[in-house]
XYZ file of C-alpha atoms in Angstrom:
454
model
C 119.380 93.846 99.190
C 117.540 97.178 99.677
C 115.382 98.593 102.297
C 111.689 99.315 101.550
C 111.691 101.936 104.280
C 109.065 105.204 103.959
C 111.334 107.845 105.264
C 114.709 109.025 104.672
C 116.952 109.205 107.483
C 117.568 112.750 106.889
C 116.095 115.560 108.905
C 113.707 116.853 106.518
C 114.750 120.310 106.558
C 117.874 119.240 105.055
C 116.597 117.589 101.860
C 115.051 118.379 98.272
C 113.716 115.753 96.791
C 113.910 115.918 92.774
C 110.938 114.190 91.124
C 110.776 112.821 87.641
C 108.428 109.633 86.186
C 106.888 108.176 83.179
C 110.560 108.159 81.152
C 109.175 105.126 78.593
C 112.182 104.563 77.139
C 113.275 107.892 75.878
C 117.252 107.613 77.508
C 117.602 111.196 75.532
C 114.773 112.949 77.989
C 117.124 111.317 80.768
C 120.257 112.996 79.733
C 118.743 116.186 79.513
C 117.163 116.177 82.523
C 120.331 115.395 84.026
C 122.031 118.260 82.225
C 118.844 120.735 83.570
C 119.062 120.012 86.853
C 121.957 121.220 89.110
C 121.771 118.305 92.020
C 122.754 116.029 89.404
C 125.682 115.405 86.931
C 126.840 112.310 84.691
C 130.374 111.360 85.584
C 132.886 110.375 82.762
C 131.463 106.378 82.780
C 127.908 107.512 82.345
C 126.865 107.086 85.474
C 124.579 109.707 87.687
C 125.875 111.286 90.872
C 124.636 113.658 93.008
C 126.448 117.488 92.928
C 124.440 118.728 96.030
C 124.570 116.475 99.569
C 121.320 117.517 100.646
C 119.287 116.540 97.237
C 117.595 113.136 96.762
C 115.758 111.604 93.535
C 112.531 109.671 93.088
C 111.914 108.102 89.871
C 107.275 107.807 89.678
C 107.344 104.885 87.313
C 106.796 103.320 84.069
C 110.283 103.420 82.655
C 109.588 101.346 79.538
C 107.701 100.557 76.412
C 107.716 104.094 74.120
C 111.223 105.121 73.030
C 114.601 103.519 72.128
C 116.316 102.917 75.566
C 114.577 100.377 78.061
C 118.353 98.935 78.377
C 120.371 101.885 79.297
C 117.670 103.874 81.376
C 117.434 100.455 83.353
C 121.088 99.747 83.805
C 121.680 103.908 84.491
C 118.581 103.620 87.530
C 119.376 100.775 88.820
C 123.501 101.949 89.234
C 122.314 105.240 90.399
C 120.169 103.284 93.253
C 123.072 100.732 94.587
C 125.175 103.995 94.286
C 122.894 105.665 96.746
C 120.286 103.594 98.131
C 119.144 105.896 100.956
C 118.993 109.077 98.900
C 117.393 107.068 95.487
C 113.886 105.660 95.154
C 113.075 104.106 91.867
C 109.087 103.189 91.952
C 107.219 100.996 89.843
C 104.216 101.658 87.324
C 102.259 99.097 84.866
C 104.832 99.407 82.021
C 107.190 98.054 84.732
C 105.694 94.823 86.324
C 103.111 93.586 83.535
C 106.528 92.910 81.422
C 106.989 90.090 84.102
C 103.884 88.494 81.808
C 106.189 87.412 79.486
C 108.231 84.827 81.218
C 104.147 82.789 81.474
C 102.565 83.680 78.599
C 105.341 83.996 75.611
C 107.481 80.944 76.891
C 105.153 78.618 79.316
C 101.313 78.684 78.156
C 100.158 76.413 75.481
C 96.876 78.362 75.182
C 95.226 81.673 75.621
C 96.303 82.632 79.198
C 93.471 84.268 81.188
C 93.078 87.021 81.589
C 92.589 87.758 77.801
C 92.300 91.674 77.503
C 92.971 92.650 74.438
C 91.740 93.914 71.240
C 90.446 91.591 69.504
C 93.341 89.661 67.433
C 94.074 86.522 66.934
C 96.947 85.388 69.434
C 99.209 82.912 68.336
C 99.207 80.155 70.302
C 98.499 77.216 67.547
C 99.709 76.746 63.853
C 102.822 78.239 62.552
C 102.568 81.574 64.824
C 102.805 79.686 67.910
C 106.601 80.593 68.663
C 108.577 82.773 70.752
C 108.638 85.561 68.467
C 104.689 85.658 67.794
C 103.784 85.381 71.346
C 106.179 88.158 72.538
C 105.298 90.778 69.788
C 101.235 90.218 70.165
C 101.260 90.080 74.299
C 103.084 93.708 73.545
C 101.645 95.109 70.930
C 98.097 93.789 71.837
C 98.142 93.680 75.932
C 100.224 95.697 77.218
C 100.094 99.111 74.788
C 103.101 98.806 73.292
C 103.132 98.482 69.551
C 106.460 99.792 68.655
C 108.792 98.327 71.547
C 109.680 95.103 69.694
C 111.099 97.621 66.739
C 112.562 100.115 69.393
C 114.233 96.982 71.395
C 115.787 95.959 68.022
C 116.787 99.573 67.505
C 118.952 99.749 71.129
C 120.359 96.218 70.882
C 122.045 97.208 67.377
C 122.870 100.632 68.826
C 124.376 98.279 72.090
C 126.284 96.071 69.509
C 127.345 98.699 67.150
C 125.770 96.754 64.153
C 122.663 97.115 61.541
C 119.267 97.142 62.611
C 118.758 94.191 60.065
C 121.474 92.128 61.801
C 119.459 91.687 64.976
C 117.645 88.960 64.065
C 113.817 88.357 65.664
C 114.957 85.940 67.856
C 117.647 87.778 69.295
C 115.074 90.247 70.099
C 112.407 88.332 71.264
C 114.793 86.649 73.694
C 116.270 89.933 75.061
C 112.933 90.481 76.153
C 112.781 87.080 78.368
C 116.333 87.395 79.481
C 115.837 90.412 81.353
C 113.800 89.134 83.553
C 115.053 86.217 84.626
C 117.910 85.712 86.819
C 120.472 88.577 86.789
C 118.076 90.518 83.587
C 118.640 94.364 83.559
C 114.365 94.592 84.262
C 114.416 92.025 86.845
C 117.544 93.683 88.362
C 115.532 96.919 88.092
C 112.053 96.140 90.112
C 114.623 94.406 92.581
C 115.820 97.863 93.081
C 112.393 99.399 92.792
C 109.355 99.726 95.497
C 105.413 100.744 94.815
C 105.521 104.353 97.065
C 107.291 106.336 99.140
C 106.599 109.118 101.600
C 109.376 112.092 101.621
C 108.940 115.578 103.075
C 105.196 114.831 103.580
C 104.848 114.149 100.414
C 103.423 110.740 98.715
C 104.577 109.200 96.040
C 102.843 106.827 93.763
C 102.449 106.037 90.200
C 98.961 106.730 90.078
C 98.133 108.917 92.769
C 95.699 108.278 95.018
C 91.682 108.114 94.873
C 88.710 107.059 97.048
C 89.139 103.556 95.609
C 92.487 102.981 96.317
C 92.876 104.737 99.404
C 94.810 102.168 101.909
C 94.123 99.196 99.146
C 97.066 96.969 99.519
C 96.609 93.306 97.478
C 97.472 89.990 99.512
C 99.510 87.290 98.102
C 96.576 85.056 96.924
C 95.328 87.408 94.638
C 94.951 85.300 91.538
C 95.641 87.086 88.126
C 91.956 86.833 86.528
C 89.329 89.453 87.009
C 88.100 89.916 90.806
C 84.918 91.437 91.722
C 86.159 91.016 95.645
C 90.035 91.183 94.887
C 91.536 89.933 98.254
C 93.035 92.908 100.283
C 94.018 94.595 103.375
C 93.149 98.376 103.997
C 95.333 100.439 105.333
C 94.116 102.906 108.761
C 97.585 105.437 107.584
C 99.615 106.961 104.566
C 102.313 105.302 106.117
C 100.896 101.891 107.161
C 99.899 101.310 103.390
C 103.241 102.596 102.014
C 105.019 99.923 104.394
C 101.931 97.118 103.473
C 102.751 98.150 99.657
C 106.723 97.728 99.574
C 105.865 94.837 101.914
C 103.601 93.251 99.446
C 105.784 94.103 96.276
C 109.186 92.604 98.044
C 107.001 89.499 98.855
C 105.681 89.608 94.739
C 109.400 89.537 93.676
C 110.258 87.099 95.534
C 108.013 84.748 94.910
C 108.192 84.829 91.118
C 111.617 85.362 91.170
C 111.999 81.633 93.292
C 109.334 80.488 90.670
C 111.681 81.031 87.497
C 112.911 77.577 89.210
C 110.286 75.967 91.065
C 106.978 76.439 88.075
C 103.871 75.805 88.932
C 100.379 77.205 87.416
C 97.036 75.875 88.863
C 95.321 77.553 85.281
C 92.945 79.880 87.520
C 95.564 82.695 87.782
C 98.077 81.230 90.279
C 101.587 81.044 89.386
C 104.484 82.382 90.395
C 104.302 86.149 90.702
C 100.296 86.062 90.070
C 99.517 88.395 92.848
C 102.288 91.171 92.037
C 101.267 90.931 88.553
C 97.596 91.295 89.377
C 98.302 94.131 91.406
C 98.987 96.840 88.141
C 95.253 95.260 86.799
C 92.402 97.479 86.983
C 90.064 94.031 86.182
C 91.958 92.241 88.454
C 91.938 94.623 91.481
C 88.352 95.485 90.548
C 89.536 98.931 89.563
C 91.407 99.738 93.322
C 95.039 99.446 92.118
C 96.582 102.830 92.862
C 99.590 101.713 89.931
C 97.179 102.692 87.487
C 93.495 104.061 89.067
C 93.712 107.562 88.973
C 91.789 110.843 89.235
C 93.186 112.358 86.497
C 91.707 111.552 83.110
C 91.841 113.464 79.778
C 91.916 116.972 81.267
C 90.150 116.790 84.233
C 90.331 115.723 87.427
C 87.146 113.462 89.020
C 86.999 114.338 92.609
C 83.747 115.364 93.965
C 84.042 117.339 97.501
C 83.485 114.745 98.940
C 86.282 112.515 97.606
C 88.882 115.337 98.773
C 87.756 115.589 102.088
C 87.704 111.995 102.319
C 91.532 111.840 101.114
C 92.383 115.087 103.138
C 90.938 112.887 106.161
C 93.402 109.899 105.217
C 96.351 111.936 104.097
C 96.224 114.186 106.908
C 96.741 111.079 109.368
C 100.738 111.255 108.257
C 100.858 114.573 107.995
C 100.961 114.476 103.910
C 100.369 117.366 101.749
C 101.134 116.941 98.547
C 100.904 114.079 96.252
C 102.915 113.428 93.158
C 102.120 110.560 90.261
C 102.518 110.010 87.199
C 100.455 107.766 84.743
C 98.205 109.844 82.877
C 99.864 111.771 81.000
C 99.459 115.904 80.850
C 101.109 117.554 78.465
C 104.588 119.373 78.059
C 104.598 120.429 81.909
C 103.854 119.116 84.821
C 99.974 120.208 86.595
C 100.248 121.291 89.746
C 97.201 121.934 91.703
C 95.506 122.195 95.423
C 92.275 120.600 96.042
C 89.120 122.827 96.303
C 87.490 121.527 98.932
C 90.599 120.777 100.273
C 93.121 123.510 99.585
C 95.766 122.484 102.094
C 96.476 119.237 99.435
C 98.612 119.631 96.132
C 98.463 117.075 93.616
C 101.639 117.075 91.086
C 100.397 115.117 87.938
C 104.022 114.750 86.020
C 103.578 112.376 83.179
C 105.036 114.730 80.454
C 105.553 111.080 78.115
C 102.979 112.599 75.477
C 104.833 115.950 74.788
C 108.674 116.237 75.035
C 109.238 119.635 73.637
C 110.181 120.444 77.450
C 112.112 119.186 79.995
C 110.928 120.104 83.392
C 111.838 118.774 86.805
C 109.847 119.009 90.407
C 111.579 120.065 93.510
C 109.856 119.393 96.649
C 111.357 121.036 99.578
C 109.568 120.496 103.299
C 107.927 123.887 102.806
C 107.501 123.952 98.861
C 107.006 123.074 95.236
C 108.755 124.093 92.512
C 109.395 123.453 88.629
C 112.224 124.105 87.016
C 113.263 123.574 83.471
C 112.415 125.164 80.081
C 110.128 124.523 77.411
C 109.461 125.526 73.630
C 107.031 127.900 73.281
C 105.896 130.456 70.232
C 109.812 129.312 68.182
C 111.757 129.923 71.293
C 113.277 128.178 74.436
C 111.736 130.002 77.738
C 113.281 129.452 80.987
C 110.774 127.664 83.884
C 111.566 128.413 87.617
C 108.542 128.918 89.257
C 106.877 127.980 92.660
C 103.257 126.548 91.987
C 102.212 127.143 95.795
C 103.121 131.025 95.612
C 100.996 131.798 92.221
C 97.514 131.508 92.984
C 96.769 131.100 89.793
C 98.832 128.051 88.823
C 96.532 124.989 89.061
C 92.641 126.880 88.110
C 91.130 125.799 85.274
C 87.991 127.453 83.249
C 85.005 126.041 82.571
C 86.154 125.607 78.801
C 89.025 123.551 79.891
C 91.839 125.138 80.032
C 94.727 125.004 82.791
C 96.812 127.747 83.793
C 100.018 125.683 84.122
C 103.229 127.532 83.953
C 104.592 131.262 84.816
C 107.701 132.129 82.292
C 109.269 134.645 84.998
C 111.398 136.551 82.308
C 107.927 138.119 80.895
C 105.485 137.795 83.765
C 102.761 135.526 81.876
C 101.265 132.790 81.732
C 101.081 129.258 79.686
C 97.694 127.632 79.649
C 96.926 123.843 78.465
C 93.836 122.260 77.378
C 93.935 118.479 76.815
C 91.243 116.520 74.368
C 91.830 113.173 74.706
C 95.446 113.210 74.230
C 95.880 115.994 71.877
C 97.217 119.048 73.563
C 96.579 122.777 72.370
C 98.298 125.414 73.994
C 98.113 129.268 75.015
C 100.080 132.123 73.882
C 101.755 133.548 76.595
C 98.838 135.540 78.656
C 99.211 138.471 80.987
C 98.221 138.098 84.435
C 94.573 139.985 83.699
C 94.095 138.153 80.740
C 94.045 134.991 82.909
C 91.695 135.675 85.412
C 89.394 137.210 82.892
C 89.494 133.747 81.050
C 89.911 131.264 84.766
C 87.627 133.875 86.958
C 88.299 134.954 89.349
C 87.537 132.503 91.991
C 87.372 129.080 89.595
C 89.998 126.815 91.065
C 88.552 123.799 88.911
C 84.898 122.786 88.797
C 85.253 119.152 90.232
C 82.084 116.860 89.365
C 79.133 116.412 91.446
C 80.297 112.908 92.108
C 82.786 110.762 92.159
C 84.569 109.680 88.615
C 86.727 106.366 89.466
């Protein structure tokens, strides 16, 4: 068993915490990561160590769904973390929990299960569809965004057996998917190992992040999986009261659905084993409050009226946090660093980089800073990142057009700017420093909205 402490038992001034999230699958962008970073190596069985004593590791969250290597990044986490379970913290994001659907709704529901959010299809719970293999690929593709895992999973279990993709039959497939997470499964084995937030170096983090709606929202174990106008909850006075309530609920949520893959029971109104836990990454079933997926970010901009920021300054500040670091949403090739306006003395570290892997980039959060490290393709070449957000005013502004001033490349003294439509990226040339402010202004941090965006 592992603890679901908040804080390390290292004095802080000893440790650098090395932040990374929203992996999806892609085992590649894992490896070389690993290969970037100097606190980290793999040794000769594939397994991830450490190369610096005072470095520690949080993984932000959704680890599945989008690339060829659910299995392996699983099995490589979830070593890593028994390896070092003080100096490790693997959280949890949708992608991770909602796969605990599938035990209910591909294998024990003769009907529809509510709640039924999806796009419109047909799902196959009658006629010659209504099998294992029907259920599991339409409750990914069509509920949980994930059109291409069934293919990927197919992919990795030939590449695991060192046979043809045509000699992994659907079944075999369809049941790898219900294996792992049942007893001893590597994704079961994985959110045993995992935890909703942490708090490190006064720093929170959470898939998500954090916004007026979720601030100290922590679900309670009757929350039925159905859409909740008053989801049942406890709110949280501290940072660190609702990081304990959170890793308190989710050990509780594991627990229970892991004792129900024995002991079944489903009252048909959204109570079953697990119900609550998988409730909790619901936006319609936590009424839009869950800080697994809630966030402020959106599309290029970030929905925090004054208001909002003093009101999470006012929270935050009550552990001592400045800076907090989510995933999620995803951002582009680099991760967006940025202080709040209204509240300058809080940095928000959006790193969901799942969209754009032309770059491999890592944050470092010391007790006294930020930085990012890594390199990215830009303009046909490979430039070098190393680059402290919190010592460049102008990392973090944005112009009234849209664009973000996002990364410095040191070797040349410029900048890299991002502007996000939907998610489409365009990005800047490399711009000298004057060029910048003439396009930011001079005193544009980013424009937040008149009110609040949730």
């Amino acid at each position: 068993s592992y603890s679901f402490c908040t804080l390390l038992n290292t004095s802080p001034d000893q440790m650098r915490v090395i932040f990374i999230t929203d992996l999806e699958g892609d085992y590649g962008h894992l490896i070389r990561f690993i290969e970037m970073c100097e606190e980290l190596r793999l040794n000769q069985r594939g397994e991830i160590e450490f190369t610096a004593d005072d470095a520690s590791f949080v993984f932000g969250g959704d680890l599945f769904d989008r690339y060829q290597g659910d299995i392996q990044l699983a099995t490589t986490l979830t070593q890593f973390k028994k390896r070092y379970p003080d100096r490790v913290w693997l959280l949890v994001g949708n992608r991770d929990i909602n796969k605990l659907r599938l035990f209910r709704e591909a294998t024990k529901a003769e009907s529809p299960p509510l709640p039924f959010w999806d796009r419109g299809s047909i799902p196959p719970y009658s006629g010659d569809n209504n099998n294992l293999v029907s259920k599991v690929k339409y409750l990914l593709k069509e509920t949980m965004g994930a059109s291409r895992t069934f293919e990927f999973r197919r992919g990795e279990l030939a590449e695991l057996t060192k046979c043809e993709r045509d000699q992994v039959t659907d079944e075999q497939v369809a049941n790898s998917f219900i294996d792992s997470i049942k007893e001893n499964g590597f994704l079961l084995e994985y959110l045993k190992c995992a935890q909703l937030a942490v708090i490190l170096n006064k720093s929170l983090f959470i898939h998500a992040g954090i916004t007026p709606a979720t601030v100290g929202f922590t679900p309670t174990m009757d929350l039925p999986f159905i859409r909740n106008n008053d989801p049942p909850h406890t709110v949280s006075e501290t940072p660190q009261e609702w990081v304990h309530n959170l890793n308190t609920f989710y050990k509780e949520g594991i627990k229970q659905y892991e004792d129900g893959l024995t002991k079944w029971y489903d009252d048909g109104m959204g109570s079953f084993p697990g119900a609550a836990l998988i409730a909790s990454q619901s936006a319609p079933a936590t009424a839009f409050k869950t800080p697994v997926v809630v966030s402020a970010y959106s599309q290029g901009v970030i929905n925090l009226s004054p208001s909002d920021q003093l009101l999470i300054e006012n929270f935050l500040s009550r552990s001592s946090i400045t800076v907090v670091c989510s995933g999620h949403k995803p951002v582009g090739d680099c991760p967006l660093v940025c202080s709040l306006p209204a509240a300058p003395s809080i940095y928000f570290v959006y790193a969901d980089t799942s969209h754009d892997r032309k770059s491999v980039t890592s944050v470092i959060l010391s007790p006294s800073d930020i930085q990012v490290k890594g390199f990215m393709k830009s303009e046909g070449e490979t430039q070098l990142l190393d680059y402290s957000p919190t010592q460049i005013p102008l990392i973090g502004r944005r112009s009234a057009c849209g664009w973000w001033v996002r990364s410095a490349v040191k070797a040349t003294s410029t900048y890299r700017l991002c502007r996000q439509t939907g998610r489409s990226y365009e990005y800047s040339e490399n711009m000298k420093e004057d060029d910048v402010k003439k396009l930011v202004g001079e005193f544009s941090v980013w424009q937040p909205p008149s009110e609040s965006v949730n």
